[in-house]
XYZ file of C-alpha atoms in Angstrom:
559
model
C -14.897 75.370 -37.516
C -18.273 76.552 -37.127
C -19.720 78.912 -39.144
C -20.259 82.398 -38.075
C -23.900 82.958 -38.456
C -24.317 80.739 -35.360
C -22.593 83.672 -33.248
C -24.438 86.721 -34.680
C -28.151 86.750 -33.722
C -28.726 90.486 -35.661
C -26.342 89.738 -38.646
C -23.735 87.423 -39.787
C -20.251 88.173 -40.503
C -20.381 88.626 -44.223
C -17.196 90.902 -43.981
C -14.868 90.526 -41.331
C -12.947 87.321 -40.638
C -11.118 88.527 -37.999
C -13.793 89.702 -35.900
C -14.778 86.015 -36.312
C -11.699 84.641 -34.955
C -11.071 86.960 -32.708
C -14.148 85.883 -31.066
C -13.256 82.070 -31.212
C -9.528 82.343 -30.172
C -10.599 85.467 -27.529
C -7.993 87.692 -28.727
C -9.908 90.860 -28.710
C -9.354 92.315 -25.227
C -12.553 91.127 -22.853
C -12.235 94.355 -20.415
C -11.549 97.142 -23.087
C -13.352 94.866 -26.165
C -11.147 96.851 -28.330
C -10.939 95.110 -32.248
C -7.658 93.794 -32.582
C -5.093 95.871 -35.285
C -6.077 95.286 -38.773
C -9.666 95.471 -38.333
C -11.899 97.999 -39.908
C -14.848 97.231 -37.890
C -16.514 99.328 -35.165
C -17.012 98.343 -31.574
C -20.342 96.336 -30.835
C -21.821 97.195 -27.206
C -23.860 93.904 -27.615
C -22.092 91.290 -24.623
C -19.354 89.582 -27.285
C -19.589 90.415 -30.918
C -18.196 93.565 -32.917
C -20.363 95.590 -35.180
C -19.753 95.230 -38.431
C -21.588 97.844 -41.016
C -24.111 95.370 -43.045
C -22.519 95.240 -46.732
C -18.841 96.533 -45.687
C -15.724 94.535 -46.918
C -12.511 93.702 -45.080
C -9.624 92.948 -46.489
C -6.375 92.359 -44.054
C -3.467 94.084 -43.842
C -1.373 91.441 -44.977
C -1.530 87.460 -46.429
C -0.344 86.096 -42.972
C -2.800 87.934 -40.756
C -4.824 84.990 -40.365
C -2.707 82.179 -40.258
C -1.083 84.093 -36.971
C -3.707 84.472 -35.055
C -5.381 81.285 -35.640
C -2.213 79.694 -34.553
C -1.933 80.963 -31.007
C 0.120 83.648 -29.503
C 2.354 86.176 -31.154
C 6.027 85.362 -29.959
C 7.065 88.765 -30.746
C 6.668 91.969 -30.996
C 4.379 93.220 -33.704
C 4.399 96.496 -35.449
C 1.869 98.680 -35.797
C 1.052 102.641 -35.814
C 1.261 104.585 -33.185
C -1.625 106.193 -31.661
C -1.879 109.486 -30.220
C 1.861 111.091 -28.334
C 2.365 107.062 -27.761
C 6.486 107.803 -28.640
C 6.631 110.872 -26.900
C 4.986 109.495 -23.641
C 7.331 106.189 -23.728
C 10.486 107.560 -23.757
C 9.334 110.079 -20.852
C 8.388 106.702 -18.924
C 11.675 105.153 -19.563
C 13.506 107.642 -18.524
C 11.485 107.813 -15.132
C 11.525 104.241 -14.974
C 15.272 104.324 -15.475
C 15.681 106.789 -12.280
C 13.302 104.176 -9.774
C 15.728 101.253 -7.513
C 15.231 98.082 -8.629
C 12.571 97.371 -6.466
C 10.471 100.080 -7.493
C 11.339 99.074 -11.004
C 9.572 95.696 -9.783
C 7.007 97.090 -7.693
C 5.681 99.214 -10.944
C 5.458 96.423 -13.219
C 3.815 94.094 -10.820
C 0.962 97.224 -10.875
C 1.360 97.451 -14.704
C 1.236 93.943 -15.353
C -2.084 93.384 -12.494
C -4.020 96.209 -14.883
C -3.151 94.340 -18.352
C -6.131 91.440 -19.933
C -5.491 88.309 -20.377
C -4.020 88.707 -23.848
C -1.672 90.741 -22.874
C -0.366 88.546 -20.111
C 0.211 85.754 -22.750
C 2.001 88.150 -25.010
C 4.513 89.252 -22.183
C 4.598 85.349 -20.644
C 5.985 84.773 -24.733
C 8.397 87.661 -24.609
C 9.916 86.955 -21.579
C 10.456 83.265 -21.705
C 13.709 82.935 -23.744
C 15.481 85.764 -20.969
C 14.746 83.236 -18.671
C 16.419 80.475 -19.949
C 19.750 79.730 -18.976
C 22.361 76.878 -19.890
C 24.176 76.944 -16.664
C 26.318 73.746 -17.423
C 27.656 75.825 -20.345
C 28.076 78.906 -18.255
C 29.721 77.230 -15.085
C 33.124 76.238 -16.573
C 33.216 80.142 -18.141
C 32.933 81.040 -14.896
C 35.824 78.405 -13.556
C 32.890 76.106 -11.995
C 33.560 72.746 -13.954
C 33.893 70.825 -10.953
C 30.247 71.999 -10.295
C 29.161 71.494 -13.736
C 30.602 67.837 -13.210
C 28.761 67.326 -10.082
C 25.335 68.125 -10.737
C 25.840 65.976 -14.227
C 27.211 63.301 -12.436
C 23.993 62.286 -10.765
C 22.343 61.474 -13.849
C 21.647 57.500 -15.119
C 22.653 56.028 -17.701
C 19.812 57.151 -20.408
C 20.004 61.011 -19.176
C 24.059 60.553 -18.979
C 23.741 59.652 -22.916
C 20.883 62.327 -23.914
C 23.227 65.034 -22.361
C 26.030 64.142 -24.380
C 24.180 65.093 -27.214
C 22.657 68.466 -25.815
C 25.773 70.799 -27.522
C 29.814 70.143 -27.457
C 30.214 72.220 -24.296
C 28.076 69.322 -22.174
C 29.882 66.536 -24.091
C 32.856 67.961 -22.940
C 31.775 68.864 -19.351
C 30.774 65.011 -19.194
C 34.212 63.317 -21.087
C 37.058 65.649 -18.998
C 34.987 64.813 -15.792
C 35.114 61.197 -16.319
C 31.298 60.907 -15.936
C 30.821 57.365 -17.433
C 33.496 56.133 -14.663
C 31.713 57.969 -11.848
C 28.393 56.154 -13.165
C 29.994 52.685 -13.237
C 32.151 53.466 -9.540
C 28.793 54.206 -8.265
C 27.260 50.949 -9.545
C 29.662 48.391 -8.434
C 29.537 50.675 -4.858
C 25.781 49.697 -4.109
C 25.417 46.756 -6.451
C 26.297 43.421 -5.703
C 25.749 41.998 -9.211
C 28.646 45.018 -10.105
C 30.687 44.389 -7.865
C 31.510 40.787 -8.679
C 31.330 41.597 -12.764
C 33.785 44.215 -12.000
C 36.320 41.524 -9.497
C 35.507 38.498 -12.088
C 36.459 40.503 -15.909
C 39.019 42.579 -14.107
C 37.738 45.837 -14.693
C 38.013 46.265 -11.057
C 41.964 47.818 -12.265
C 40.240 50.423 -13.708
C 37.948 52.419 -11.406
C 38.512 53.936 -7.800
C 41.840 55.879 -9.272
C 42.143 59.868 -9.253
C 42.808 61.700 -12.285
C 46.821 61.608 -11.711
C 47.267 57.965 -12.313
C 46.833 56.270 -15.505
C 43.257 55.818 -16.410
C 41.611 54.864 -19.947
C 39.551 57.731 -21.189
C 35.957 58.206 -20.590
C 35.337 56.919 -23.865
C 36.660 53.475 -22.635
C 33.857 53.738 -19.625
C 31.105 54.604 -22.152
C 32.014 51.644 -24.175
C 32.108 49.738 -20.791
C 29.016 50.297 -19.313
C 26.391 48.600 -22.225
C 28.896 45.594 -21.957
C 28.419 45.577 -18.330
C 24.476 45.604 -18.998
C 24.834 42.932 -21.798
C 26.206 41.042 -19.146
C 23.422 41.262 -16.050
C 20.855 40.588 -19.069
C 22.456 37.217 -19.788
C 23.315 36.341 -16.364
C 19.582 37.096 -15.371
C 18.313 34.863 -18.604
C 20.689 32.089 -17.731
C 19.165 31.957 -13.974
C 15.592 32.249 -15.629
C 16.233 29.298 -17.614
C 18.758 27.328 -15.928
C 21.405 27.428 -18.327
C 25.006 26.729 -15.811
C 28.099 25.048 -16.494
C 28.762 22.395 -13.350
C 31.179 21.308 -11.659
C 31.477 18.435 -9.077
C 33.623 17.804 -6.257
C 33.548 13.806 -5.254
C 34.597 14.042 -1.144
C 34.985 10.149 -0.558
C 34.122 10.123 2.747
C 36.150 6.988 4.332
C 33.438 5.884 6.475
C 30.194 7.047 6.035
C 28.945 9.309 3.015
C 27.336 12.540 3.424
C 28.647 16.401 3.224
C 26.114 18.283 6.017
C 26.966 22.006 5.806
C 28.832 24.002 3.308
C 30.353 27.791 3.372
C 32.224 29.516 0.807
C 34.382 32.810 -0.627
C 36.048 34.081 -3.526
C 38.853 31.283 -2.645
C 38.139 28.099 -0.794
C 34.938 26.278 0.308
C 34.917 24.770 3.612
C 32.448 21.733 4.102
C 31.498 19.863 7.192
C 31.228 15.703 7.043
C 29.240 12.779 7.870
C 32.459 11.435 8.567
C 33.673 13.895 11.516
C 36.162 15.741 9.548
C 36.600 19.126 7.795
C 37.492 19.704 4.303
C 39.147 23.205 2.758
C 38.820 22.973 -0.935
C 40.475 25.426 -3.505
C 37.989 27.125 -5.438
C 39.696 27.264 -8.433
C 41.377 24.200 -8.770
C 38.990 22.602 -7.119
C 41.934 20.301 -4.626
C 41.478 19.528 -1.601
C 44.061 21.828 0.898
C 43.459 20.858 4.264
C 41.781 18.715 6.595
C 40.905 19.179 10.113
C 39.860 16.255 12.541
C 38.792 16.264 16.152
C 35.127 16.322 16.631
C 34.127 12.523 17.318
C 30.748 13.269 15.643
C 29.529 14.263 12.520
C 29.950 17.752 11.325
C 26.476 19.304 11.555
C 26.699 23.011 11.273
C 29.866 25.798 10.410
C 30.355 28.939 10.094
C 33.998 31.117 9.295
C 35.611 35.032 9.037
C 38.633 35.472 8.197
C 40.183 34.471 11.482
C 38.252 31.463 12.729
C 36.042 28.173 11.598
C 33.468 27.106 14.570
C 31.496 23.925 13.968
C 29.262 22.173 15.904
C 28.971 18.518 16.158
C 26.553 15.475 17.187
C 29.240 15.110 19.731
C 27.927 18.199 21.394
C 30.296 20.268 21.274
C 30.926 23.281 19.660
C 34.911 24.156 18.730
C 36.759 27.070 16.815
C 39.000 26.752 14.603
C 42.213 28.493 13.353
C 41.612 29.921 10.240
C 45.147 29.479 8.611
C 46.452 26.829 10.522
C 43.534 24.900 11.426
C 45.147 24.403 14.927
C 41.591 23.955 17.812
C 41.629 27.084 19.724
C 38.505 26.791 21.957
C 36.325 24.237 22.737
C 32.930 24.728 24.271
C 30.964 22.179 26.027
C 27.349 22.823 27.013
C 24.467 21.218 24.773
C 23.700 17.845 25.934
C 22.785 16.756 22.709
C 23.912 17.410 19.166
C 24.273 20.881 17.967
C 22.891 21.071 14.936
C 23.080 24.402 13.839
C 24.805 27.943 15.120
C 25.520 31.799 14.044
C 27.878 33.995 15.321
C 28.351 38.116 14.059
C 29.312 41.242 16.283
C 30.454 39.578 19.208
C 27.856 37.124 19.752
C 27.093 33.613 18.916
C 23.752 31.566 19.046
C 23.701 27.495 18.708
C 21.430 25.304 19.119
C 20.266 21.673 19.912
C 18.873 18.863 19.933
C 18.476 19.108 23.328
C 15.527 21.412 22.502
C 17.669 24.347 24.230
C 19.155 27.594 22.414
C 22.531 28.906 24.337
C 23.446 32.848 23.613
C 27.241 33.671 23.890
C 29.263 36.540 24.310
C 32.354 36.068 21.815
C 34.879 38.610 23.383
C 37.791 36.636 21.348
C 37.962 33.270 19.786
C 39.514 31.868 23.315
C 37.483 34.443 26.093
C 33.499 32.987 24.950
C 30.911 32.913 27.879
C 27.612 31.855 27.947
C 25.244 34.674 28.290
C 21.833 32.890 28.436
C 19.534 30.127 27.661
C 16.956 30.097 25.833
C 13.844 27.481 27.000
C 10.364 26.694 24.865
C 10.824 25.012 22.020
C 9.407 21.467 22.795
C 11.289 19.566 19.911
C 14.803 19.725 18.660
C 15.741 23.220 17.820
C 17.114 22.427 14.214
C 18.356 26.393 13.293
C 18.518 29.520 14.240
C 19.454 32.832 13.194
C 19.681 36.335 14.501
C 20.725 40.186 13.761
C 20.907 43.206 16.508
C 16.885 43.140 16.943
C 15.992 39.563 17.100
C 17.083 35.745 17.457
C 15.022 33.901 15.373
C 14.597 29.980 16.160
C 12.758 26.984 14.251
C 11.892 23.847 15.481
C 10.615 19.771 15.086
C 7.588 21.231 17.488
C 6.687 23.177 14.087
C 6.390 26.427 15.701
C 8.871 29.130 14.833
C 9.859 31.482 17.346
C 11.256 35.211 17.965
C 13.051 36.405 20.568
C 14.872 39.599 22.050
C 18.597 39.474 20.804
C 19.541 42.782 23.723
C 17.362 41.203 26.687
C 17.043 37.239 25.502
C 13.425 37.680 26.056
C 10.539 36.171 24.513
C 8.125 38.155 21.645
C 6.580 36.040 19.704
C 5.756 32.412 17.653
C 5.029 31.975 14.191
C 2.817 29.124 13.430
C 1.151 27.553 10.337
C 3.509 24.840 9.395
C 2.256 21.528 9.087
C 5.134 19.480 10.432
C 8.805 19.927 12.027
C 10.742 23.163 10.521
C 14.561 22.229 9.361
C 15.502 25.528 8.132
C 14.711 29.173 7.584
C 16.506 32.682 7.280
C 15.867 35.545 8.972
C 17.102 39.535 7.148
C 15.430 43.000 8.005
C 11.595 41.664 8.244
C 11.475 38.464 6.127
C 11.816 35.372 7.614
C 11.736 32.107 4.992
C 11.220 28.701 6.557
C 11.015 25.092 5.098
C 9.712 22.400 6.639
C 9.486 18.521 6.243
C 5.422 19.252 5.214
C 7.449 19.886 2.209
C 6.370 23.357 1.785
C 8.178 27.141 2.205
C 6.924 29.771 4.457
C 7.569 33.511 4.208
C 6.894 35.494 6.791
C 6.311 39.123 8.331
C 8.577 39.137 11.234
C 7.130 41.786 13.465
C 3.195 41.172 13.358
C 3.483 36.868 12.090
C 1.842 37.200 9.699
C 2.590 33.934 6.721
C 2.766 36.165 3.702
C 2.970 33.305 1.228
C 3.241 29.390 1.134
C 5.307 28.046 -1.806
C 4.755 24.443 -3.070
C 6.501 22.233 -5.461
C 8.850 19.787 -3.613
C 8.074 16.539 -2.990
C 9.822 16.002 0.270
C 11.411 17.511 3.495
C 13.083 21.231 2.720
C 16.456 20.684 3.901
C 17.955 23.934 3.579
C 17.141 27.724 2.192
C 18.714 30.799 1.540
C 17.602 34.425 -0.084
C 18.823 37.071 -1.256
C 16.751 40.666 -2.928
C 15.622 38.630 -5.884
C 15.329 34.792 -5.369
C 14.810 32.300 -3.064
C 17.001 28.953 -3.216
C 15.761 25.676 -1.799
C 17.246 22.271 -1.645
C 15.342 19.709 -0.470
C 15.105 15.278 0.452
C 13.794 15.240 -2.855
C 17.157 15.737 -4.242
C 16.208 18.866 -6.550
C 16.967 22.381 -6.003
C 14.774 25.071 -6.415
C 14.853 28.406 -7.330
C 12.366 30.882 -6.817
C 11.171 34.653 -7.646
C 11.275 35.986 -4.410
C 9.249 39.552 -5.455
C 6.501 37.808 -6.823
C 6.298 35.315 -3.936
C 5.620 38.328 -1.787
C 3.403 39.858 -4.064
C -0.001 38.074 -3.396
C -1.373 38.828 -7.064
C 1.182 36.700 -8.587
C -0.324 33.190 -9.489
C 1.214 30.373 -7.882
C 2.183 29.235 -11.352
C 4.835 31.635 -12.026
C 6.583 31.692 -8.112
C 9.150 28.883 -9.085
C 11.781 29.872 -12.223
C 13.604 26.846 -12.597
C 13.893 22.849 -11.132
C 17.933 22.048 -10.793
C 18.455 18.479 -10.671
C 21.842 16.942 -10.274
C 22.404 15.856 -6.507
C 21.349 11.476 -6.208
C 20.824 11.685 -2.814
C 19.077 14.146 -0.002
C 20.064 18.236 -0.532
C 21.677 19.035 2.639
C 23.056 22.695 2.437
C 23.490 25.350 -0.432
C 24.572 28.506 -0.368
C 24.069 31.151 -3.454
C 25.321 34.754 -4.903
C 24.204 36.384 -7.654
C 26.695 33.950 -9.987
C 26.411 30.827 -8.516
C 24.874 28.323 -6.581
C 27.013 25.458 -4.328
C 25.509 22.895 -2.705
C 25.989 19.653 -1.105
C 24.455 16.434 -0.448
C 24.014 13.092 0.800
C 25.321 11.675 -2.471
C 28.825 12.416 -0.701
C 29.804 15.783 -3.579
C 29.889 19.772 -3.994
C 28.319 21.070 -6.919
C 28.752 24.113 -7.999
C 26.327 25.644 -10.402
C 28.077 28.739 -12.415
C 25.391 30.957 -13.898
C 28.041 33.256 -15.309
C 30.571 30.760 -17.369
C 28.262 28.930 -19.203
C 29.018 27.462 -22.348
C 27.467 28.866 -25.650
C 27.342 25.110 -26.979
C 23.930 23.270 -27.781
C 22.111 23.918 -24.884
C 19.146 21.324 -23.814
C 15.689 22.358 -21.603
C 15.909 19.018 -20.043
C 16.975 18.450 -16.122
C 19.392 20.450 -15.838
C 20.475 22.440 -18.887
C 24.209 23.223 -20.248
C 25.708 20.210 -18.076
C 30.338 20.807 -18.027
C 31.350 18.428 -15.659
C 34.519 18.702 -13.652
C 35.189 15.581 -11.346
C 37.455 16.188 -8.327
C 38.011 13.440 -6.154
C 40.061 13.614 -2.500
């Protein structure tokens, strides 16, 4: 603090502190420059300071005089004498103020409060602050509100869920009897597809979705859940970062020629598509082989399945559908001249392709009434995939060019080029479209101006196959390795090329031909005739190695 002769030009303040501080902290009033109570100066009609008579002492009131006002504002109120008929006159305004309406009450202390300094305001800003507070998740359930309470608590995350717990007993009760933790965990596993499968693969699926009548553990069982739950995703992530999976292998022995071309999967079978013209339904689980389904005279290029039909396309050049259940043929469609060597079907409409350099559009009223709606004409190479949603059909080609097209009218908008050589695969969701191409590299893509966002390197031959999801890309390639890559800093262009790919998976001896991925595993299949599936969640807390291909549990099925 400086000292106080530096203020007073005529005098310094020998005597009175608190003229002093009043000065520094500005609590004497700066319209009516009255001295603040206590003070035995006079008034000073110089422009800041009080006049003090030279020689006079000043000794405060009280110990604490100083300490409050160098500390800021005075909470409360603070007695002193009155002056003058102060009593008198303010119980004659109160009982005028008590006759006014409320709005005149307000109207007359806007006035009052518009004439006061800026000291005073502080005071009365102090003063009225606690009225204004208000617990209203304590006061709602007095009023018969919990389910109010309940709601606006249940929007909370996880960290806010657990501060409000400890706010008072009412809020930790407001929180247990409305099941809070549940709601939080419901509302996870509703928007999160990591969530979802935790909750379907440890079976606390059993326990959510269920009113309040049936029998349901107590929130305390939901609050112990949930950092489980995030234990979980943590290790999950880690074990994708560093390419810890257990593995299992499914040996197809092909009888004539070895090769599985396209894969698809669910919670409960895989189906695969052969070199050797067949169809194989495997059991997830056990891993056996349940069904086999002949008829194309061609290698099994391309499939795709719901839950009511299987349609694969062949290097015969046809395209048929399948039975689900049954696996009896129920449609057979004949129009590519050459192989077709990939197709998509969703909402009623399907899209192949060929390597007749065409792309045919149907209309898929049932699995038996399918029409062609259009063809599609410009690619000048083999149209090796394609891939569509209700704006655009999205096509890739040997001519390296990639192009968009119109999914209502079939017309065309655009082509995407920059790739070096022939594209074999990409996939197209919302504006991202990821390609791979036999320059070896990976192209991502901004849909609706072209623009190549990013190039990935790092395999050493033709990209066979790709898929994405919100976090990584997945790659398989001739090379025989997988890849898997960050997908948000691959579209962040600040992110050194360095850091884009998170782990090398090799276990496939021949050519990568399809994979397909979820946030648990990967499954993928190759020229090397097997199925591996890579499980990210079961791994084994063994010895693990850094080497190819880390935390290596074999299971061999052979059919």
């Amino acid at each position: 603090m400086q000292s106080p002769e530096r203020f007073c030009k005529k005098r310094p303040y020998r005597s009175c502190w608190l003229h002093y501080f009043a000065s520094v902290c500005l609590w004497c009033c700066p319209r009516t420059r009255r001295c603040l109570p206590g003070c035995s100066g006079g008034f000073d009609p110089g422009p800041r300071f009080h006049n003090i008579t030279p020689g006079a002492s000043f000794t405060p009131r009280s110990s604490s005089l100083l300490p409050q006002i160098s500390n800021g504002p005075v909470t409360g109120s603070r007695k002193r004498p009155s002056e003058g008929n102060y009593d008198k006159d303010k119980e004659h305004c109160i009982v005028l103020f008590d006759q006014w309406s409320e709005a005149d009450q307000v109207e007359f202390v806007e006035h009052l409060i518009s004439r006061m300094c800026h000291y005073q305001h502080g005071h009365i800003n102090s003063y009225l602050k606690p009225m204004l507070q208000r617990d209203f998740i304590t006061a709602l359930p007095a009023q018969g509100l919990d389910h109010i309470a309940e709601n606006i608590l249940s929007f909370l995350d996880a960290r806010s869920l657990c501060s409000a717990e400890l706010v008072c007993k009412e809020w930790q009760r407001v929180i247990s009897e409305g099941m809070l933790w549940k709601k939080l965990i419901e509302r996870m596993v509703r928007t999160d597809p990591l969530w979802k499968g935790l909750s379907e693969r440890h079976q606390w699926e059993k326990y959510l979705f269920k009113n309040r009548t049936t029998e349901v553990p107590p929130n305390s069982y939901y609050h112990s859940l949930y950092p489980k739950i995030i234990q979980d995703i943590e290790t999950i992530e880690a074990n994708w970062r560093c390419g810890r999976h257990n593995l299992q292998r499914i040996q197809c022995r092909s009888e004539n020629s070895k090769g599985v071309y396209c894969l698809q999967y669910d919670d409960d079978k895989i189906i695969s598509g052969l070199r050797d013209n067949s169809i194989k339904i495997w059991d997830k689980q056990s891993l056996e082989c349940l069904k086999i389904l002949t008829g194309h005279t061609g290698s099994v290029l391309c499939l795709q399945y719901d839950e009511r039909v299987i349609v694969t396309g062949s290097s015969d050049s046809t395209v048929r559908v399948w039975e689900v259940t049954s696996g009896e043929v129920l449609n057979t469609l004949i129009h590519h001249n050459e192989a077709v060597l990939h197709l998509r079907f969703a909402n009623g409409l399907m899209v192949t392709c060929s390597k007749d350099r065409s792309i045919a559009v149907w209309d898929m009223a049932s699995p038996t009434d399918i029409s062609l709606r259009r063809v599609l004409v410009g690619h000048r190479a083999a149209v090796n995939v394609v891939d569509f949603d209700d704006k655009y059909i999205v096509s890739a080609s040997g001519d390296r060019t990639i192009k968009v097209w119109s999914t209502s009218t079939c017309e065309f908008v655009r082509t995407l080029n920059g790739h070096k050589r022939g594209i074999a695969c990409l996939q197209y969701r919302d504006r991202l479209v990821v390609s791979g191409s036999s320059d070896n590299t990976i192209r991502l893509w901004d849909i609706e101006c072209g623009a190549c966002l990013r190039v990935l390197e790092g395999h050493e031959e033709l990209v066979r196959c790709i898929r994405f999801d919100n976090k990584r890309i997945v790659s398989g390639a001739y090379d025989g390795k997988i890849k898997v890559w960050d997908l948000q800093a691959a579209l962040d262009p600040r992110a050194p090329a360095s850091t884009l790919c998170l782990r090398t998976l090799v276990e496939h001896s021949g050519r990568v031909f399809r994979l397909q991925f979820d946030e648990f595993q990967i499954i993928s299949s190759s020229h090397d005739d097997t199925i591996l599936i890579w499980d990210f969640l079961n791994v084994s807390t063994n010895g693990q190695s850094e080497g190819r291909s880390p935390s290596r549990t074999y299971t061999y099925i052979s059919r």
